PDB file of C-alpha atoms in Angstrom:
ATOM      1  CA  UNK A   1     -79.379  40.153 -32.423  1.00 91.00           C
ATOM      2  CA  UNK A   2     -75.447  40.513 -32.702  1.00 92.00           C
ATOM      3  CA  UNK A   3     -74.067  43.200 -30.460  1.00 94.00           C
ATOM      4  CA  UNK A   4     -72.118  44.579 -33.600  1.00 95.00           C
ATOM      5  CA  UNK A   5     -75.338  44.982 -35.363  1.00 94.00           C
ATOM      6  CA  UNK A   6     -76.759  46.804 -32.556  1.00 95.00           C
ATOM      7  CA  UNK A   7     -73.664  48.997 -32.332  1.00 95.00           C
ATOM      8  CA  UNK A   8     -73.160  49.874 -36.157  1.00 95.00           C
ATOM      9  CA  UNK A   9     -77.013  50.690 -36.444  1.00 94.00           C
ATOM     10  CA  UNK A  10     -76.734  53.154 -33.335  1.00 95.00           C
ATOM     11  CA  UNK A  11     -73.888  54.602 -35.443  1.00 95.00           C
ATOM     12  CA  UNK A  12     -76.037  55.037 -38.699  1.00 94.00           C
ATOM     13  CA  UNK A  13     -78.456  56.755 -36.885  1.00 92.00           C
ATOM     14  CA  UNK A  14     -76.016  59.190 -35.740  1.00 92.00           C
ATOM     15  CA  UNK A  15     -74.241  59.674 -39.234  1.00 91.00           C
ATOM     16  CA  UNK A  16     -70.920  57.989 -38.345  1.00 92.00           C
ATOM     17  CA  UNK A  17     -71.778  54.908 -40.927  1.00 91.00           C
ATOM     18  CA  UNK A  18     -73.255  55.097 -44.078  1.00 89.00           C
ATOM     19  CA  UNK A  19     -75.348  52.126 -45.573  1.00 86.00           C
ATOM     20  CA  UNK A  20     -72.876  49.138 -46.073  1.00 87.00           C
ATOM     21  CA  UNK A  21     -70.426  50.522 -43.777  1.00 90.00           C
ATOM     22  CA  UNK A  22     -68.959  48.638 -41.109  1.00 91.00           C
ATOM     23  CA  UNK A  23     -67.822  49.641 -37.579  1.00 91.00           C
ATOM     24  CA  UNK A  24     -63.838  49.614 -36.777  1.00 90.00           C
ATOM     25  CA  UNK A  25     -62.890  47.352 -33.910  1.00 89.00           C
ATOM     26  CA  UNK A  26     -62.062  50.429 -32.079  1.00 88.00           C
ATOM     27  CA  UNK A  27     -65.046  51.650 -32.123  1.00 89.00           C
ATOM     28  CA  UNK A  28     -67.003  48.098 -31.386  1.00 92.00           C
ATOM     29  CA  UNK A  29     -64.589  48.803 -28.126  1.00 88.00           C
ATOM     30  CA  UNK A  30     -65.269  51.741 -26.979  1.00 88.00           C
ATOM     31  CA  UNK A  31     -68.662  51.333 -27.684  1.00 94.00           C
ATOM     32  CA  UNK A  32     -69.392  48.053 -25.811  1.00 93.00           C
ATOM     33  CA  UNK A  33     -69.290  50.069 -23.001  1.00 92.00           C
ATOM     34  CA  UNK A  34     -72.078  52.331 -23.639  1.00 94.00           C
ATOM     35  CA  UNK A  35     -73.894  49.693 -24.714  1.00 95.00           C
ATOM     36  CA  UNK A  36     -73.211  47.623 -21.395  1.00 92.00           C
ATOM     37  CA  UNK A  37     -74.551  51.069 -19.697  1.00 92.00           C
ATOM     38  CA  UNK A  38     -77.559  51.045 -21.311  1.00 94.00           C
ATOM     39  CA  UNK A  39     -78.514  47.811 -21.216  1.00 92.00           C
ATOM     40  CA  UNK A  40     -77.893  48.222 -17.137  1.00 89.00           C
ATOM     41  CA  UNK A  41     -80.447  51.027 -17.009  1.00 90.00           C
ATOM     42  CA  UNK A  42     -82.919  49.841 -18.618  1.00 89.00           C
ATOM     43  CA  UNK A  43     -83.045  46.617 -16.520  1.00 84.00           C
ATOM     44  CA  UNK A  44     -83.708  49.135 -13.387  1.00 85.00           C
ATOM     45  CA  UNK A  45     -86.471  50.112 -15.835  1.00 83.00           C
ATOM     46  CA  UNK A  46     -87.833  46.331 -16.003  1.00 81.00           C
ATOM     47  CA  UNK A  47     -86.574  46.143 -19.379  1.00 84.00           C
ATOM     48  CA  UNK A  48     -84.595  43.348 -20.123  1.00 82.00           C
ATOM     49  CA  UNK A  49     -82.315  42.178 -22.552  1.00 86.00           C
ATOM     50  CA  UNK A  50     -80.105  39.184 -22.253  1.00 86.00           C
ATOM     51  CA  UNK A  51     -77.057  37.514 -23.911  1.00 89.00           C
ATOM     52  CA  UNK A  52     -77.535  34.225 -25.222  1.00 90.00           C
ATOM     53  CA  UNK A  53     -75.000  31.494 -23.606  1.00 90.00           C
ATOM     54  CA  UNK A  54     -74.681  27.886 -25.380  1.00 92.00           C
ATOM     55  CA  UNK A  55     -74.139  25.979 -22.692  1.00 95.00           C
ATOM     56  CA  UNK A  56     -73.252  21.932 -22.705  1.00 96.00           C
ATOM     57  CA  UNK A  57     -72.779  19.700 -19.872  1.00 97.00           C
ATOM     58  CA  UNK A  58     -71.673  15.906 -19.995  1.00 96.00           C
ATOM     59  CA  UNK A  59     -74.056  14.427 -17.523  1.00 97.00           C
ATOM     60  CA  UNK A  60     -73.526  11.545 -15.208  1.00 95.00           C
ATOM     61  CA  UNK A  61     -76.346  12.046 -12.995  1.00 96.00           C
ATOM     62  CA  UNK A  62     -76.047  15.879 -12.007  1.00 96.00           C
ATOM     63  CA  UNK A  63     -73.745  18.448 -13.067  1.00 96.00           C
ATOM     64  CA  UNK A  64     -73.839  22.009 -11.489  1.00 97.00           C
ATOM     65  CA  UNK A  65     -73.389  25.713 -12.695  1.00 96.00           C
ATOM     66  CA  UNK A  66     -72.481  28.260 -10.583  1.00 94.00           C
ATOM     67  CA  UNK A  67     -70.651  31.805 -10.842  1.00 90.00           C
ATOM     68  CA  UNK A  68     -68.899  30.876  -7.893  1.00 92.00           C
ATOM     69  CA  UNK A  69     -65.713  28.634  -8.138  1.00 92.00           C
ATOM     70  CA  UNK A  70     -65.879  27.939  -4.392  1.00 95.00           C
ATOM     71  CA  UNK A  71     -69.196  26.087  -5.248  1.00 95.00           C
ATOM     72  CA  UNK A  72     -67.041  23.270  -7.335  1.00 95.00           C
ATOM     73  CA  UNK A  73     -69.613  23.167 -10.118  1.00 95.00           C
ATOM     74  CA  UNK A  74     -69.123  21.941 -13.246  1.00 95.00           C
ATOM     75  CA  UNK A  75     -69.512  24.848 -15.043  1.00 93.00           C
ATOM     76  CA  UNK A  76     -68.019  28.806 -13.642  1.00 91.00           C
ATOM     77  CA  UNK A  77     -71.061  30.875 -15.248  1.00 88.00           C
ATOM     78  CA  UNK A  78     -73.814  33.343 -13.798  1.00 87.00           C
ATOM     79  CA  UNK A  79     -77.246  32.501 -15.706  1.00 90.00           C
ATOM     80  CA  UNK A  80     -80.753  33.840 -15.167  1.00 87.00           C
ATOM     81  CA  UNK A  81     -83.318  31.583 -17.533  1.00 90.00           C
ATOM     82  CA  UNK A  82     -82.873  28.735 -19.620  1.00 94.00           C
ATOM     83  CA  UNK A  83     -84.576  27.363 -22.606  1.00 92.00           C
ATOM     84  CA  UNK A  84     -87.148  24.626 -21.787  1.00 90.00           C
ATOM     85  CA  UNK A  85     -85.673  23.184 -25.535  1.00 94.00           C
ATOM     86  CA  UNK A  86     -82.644  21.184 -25.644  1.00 97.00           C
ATOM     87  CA  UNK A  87     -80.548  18.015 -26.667  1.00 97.00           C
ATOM     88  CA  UNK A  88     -79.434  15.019 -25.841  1.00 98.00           C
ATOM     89  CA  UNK A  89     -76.997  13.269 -27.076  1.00 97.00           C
ATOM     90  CA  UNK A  90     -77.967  14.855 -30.102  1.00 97.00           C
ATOM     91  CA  UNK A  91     -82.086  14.054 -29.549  1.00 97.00           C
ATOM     92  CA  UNK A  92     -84.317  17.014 -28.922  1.00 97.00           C
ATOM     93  CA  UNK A  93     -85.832  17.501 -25.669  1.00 96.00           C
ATOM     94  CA  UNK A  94     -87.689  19.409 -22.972  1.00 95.00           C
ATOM     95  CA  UNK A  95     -85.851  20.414 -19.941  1.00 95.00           C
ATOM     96  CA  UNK A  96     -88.249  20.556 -16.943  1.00 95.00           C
ATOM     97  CA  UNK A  97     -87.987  21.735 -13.721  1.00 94.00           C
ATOM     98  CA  UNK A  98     -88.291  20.141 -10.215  1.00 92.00           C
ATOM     99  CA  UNK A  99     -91.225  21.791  -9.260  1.00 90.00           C
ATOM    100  CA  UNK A 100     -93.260  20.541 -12.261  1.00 85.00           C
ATOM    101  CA  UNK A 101     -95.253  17.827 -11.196  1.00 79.00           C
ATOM    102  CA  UNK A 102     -97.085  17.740 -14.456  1.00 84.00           C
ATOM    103  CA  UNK A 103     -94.410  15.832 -16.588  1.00 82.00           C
ATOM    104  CA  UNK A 104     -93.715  12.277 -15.821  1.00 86.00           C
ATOM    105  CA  UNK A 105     -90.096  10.596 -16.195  1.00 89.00           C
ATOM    106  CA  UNK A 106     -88.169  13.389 -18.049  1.00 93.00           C
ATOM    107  CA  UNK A 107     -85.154  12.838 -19.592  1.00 95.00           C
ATOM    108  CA  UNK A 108     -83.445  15.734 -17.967  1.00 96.00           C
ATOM    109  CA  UNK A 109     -84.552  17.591 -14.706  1.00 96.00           C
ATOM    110  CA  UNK A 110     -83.135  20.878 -12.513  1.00 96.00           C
ATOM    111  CA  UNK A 111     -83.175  23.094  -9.531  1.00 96.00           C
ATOM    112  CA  UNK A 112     -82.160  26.148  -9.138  1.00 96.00           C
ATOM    113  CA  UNK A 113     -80.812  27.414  -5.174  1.00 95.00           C
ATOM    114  CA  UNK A 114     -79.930  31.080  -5.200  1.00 93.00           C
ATOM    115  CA  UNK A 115     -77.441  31.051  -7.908  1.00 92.00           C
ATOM    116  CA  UNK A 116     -76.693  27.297  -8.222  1.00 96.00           C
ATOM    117  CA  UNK A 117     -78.318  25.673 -11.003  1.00 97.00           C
ATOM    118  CA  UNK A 118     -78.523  21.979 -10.568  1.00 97.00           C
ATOM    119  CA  UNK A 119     -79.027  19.496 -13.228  1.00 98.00           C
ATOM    120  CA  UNK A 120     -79.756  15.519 -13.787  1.00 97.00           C
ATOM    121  CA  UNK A 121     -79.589  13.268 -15.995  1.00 97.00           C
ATOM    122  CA  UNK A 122     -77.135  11.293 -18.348  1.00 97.00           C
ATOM    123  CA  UNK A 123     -75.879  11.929 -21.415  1.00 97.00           C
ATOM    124  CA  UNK A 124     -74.547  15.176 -23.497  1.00 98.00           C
ATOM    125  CA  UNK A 125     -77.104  17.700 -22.882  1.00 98.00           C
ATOM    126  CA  UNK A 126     -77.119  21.296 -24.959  1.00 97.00           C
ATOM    127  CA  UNK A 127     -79.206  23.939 -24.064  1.00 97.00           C
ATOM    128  CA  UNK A 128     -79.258  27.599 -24.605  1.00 94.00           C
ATOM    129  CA  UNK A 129     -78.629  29.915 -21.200  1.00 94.00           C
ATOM    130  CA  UNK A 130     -79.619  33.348 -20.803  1.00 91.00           C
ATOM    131  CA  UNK A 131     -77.581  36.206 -18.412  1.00 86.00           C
ATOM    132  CA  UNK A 132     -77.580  39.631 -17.922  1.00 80.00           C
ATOM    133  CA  UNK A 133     -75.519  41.380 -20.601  1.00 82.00           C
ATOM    134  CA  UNK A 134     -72.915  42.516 -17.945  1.00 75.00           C
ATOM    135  CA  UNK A 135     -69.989  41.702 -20.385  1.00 79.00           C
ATOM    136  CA  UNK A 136     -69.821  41.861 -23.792  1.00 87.00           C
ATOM    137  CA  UNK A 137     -68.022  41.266 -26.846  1.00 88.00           C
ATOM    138  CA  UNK A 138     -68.484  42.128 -30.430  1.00 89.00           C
ATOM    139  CA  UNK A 139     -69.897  38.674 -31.172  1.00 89.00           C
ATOM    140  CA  UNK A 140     -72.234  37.963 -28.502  1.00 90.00           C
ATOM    141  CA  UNK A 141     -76.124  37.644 -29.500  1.00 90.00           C
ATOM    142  CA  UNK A 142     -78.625  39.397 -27.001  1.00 91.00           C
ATOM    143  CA  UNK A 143     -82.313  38.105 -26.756  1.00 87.00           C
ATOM    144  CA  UNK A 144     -83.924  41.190 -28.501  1.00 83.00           C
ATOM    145  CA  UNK A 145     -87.406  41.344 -28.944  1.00 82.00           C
ATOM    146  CA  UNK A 146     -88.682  43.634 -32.389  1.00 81.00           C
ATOM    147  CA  UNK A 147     -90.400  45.905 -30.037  1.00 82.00           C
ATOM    148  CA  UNK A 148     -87.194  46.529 -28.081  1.00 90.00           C
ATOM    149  CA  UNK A 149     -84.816  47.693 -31.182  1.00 92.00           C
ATOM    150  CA  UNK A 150     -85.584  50.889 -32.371  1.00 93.00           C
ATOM    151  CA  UNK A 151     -85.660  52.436 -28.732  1.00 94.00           C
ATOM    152  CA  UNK A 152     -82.327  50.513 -28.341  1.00 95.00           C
ATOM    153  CA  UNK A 153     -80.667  52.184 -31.530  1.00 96.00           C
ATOM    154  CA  UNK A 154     -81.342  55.417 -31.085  1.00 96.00           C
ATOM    155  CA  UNK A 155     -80.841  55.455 -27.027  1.00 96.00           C
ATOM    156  CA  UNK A 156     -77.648  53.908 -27.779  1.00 97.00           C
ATOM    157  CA  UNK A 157     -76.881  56.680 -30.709  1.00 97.00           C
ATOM    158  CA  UNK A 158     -77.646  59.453 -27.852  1.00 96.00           C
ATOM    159  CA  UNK A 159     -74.803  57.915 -25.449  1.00 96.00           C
ATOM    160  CA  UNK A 160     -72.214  57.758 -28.536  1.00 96.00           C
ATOM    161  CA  UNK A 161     -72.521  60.936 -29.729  1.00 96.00           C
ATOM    162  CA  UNK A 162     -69.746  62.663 -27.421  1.00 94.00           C
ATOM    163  CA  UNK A 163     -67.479  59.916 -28.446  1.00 92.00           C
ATOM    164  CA  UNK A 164     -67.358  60.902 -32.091  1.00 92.00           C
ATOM    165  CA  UNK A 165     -67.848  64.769 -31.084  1.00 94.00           C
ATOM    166  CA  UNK A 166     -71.426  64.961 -32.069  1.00 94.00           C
ATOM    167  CA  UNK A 167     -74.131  66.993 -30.614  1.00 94.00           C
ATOM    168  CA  UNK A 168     -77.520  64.758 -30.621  1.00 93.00           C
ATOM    169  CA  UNK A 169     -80.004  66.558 -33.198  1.00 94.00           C
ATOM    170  CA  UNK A 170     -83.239  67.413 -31.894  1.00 96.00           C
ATOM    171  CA  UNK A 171     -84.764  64.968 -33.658  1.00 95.00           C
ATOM    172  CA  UNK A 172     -82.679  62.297 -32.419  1.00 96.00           C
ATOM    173  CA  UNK A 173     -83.587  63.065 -29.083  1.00 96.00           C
ATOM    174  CA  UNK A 174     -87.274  63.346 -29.609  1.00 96.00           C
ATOM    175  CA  UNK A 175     -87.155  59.821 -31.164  1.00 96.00           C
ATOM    176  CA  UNK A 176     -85.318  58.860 -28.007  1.00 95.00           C
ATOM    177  CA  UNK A 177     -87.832  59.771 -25.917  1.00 94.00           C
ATOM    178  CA  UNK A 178     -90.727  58.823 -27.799  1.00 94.00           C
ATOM    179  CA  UNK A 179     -89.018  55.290 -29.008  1.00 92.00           C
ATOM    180  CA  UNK A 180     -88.899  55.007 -24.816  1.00 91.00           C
ATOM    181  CA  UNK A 181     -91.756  55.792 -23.663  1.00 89.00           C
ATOM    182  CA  UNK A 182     -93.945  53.936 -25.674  1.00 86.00           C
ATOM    183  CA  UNK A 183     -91.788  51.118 -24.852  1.00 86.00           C
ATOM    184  CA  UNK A 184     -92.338  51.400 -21.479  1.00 83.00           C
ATOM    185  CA  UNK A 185     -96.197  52.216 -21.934  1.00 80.00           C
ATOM    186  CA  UNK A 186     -96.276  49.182 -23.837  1.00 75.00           C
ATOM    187  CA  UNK A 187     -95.275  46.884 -20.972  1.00 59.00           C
ATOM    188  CA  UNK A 188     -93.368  44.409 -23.228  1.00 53.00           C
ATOM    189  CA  UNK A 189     -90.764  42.207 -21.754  1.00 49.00           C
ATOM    190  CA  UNK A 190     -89.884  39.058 -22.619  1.00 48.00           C
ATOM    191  CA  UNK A 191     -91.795  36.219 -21.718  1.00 40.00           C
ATOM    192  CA  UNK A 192     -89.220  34.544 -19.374  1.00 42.00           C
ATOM    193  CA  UNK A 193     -89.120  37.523 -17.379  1.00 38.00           C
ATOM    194  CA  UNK A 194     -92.868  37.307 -16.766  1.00 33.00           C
ATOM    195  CA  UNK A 195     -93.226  33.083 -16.823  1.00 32.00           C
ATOM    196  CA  UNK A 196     -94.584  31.936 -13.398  1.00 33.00           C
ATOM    197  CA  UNK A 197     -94.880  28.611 -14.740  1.00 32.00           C
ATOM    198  CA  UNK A 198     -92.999  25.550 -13.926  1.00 33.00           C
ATOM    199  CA  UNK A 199     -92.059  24.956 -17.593  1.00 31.00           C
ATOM    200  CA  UNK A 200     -91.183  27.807 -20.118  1.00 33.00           C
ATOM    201  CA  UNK A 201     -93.441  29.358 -22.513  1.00 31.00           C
ATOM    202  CA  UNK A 202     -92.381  29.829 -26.128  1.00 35.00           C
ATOM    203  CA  UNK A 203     -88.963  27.914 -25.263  1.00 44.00           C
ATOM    204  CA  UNK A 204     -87.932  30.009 -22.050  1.00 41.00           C
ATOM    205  CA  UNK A 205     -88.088  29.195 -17.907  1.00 45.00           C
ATOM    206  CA  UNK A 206     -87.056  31.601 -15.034  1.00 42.00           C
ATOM    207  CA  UNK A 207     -85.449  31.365 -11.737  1.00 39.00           C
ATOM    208  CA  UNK A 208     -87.560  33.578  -9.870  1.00 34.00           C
TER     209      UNK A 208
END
């Protein structure tokens, strides 16, 4: 879901916007940072969200990606799951990890060592990379499952309220809660964060 989206429905729930109404870059500023806040939290919570990364390497055996600059790689970015779907040079494929011994001659392998993701092949690969949302900006999509978004929007609307000096109503609050908890009784994450699997399920690998 775009991070505006997510921002300008938190503000509809607290009144700010009407229906149709659309968020003023100074707000989408300010409130990146609450968002960035919560999204922080909750992954001390075990509930993730990421930000979506298109990510495309020109391959001419193995290219590397790294967050690190002193690593060399060919690619500065800090990633924690990839999609297991991909392209090359245009074709679709699977992307498969080392450790799967399952899959014989893949077009496209890699490894992952600490932070350093390794990959191999040749050709113009495209794949879709997945991060922590530890920057953001107005146009950035984050991997939001259904379950996640109303506990999102109204958790978010809580943390905005001061900004446009607004007391949370009652009601807001006991949504909050509610919207929370049952998220977290719920146990729903996404399925990369749970995948032990040397492939991805439903388009998604880990690093763990």
């Amino acid at each position: 879901m775009n991070v505006t989206k997510i921002i300008e429905s938190a503000l509809k729930q607290l009144g700010v916007l009407a229906a149709g109404e659309n968020a003023e870059a100074s707000e989408l500023v300010d409130a990146l940072y609450s968002l960035q806040g919560v999204l922080a939290q909750w992954a001390t919570m075990r509930l993730y969200v990421n930000k979506v990364q298109e990510i495309t390497l020109n391959l001419t055996g193995t290219a590397t990606i790294s967050p690190d600059a002193l690593d060399n790689p060919a690619l500065v970015a800090s990633i924690q799951h990839v999609s297991d779907t991909a392209t090359l040079d245009g074709e679709p494929i699977r992307l498969v990890r080392d450790t799967n011994t399952t899959t014989t001659n893949p077009a496209v392998t890699y490894s992952v060592s600490g932070n350093i993701w390794t990959f191999s092949g040749t050709g113009e690969l495209k794949f879709k990379a997945f991060s922590l949302p530890y920057a953001l900006e107005p146009g950035d999509e984050l991997v939001l499952p259904p379950q996640y978004e109303r506990a999102l929007f109204l958790t978010l609307a809580v943390e905005l309220a001061p900004m446009f000096g607004l007391e949370p109503t009652q009601m807001l609050l006991l949504n909050q809660r509610n919207a929370i908890e049952v998220l977290r009784r719920s146990n729903i994450t996404p399925l990369y964060v749970k995948n032990d699997l040397d492939i991805g399920v439903s388009g998604y690998d880990e690093c763990y």
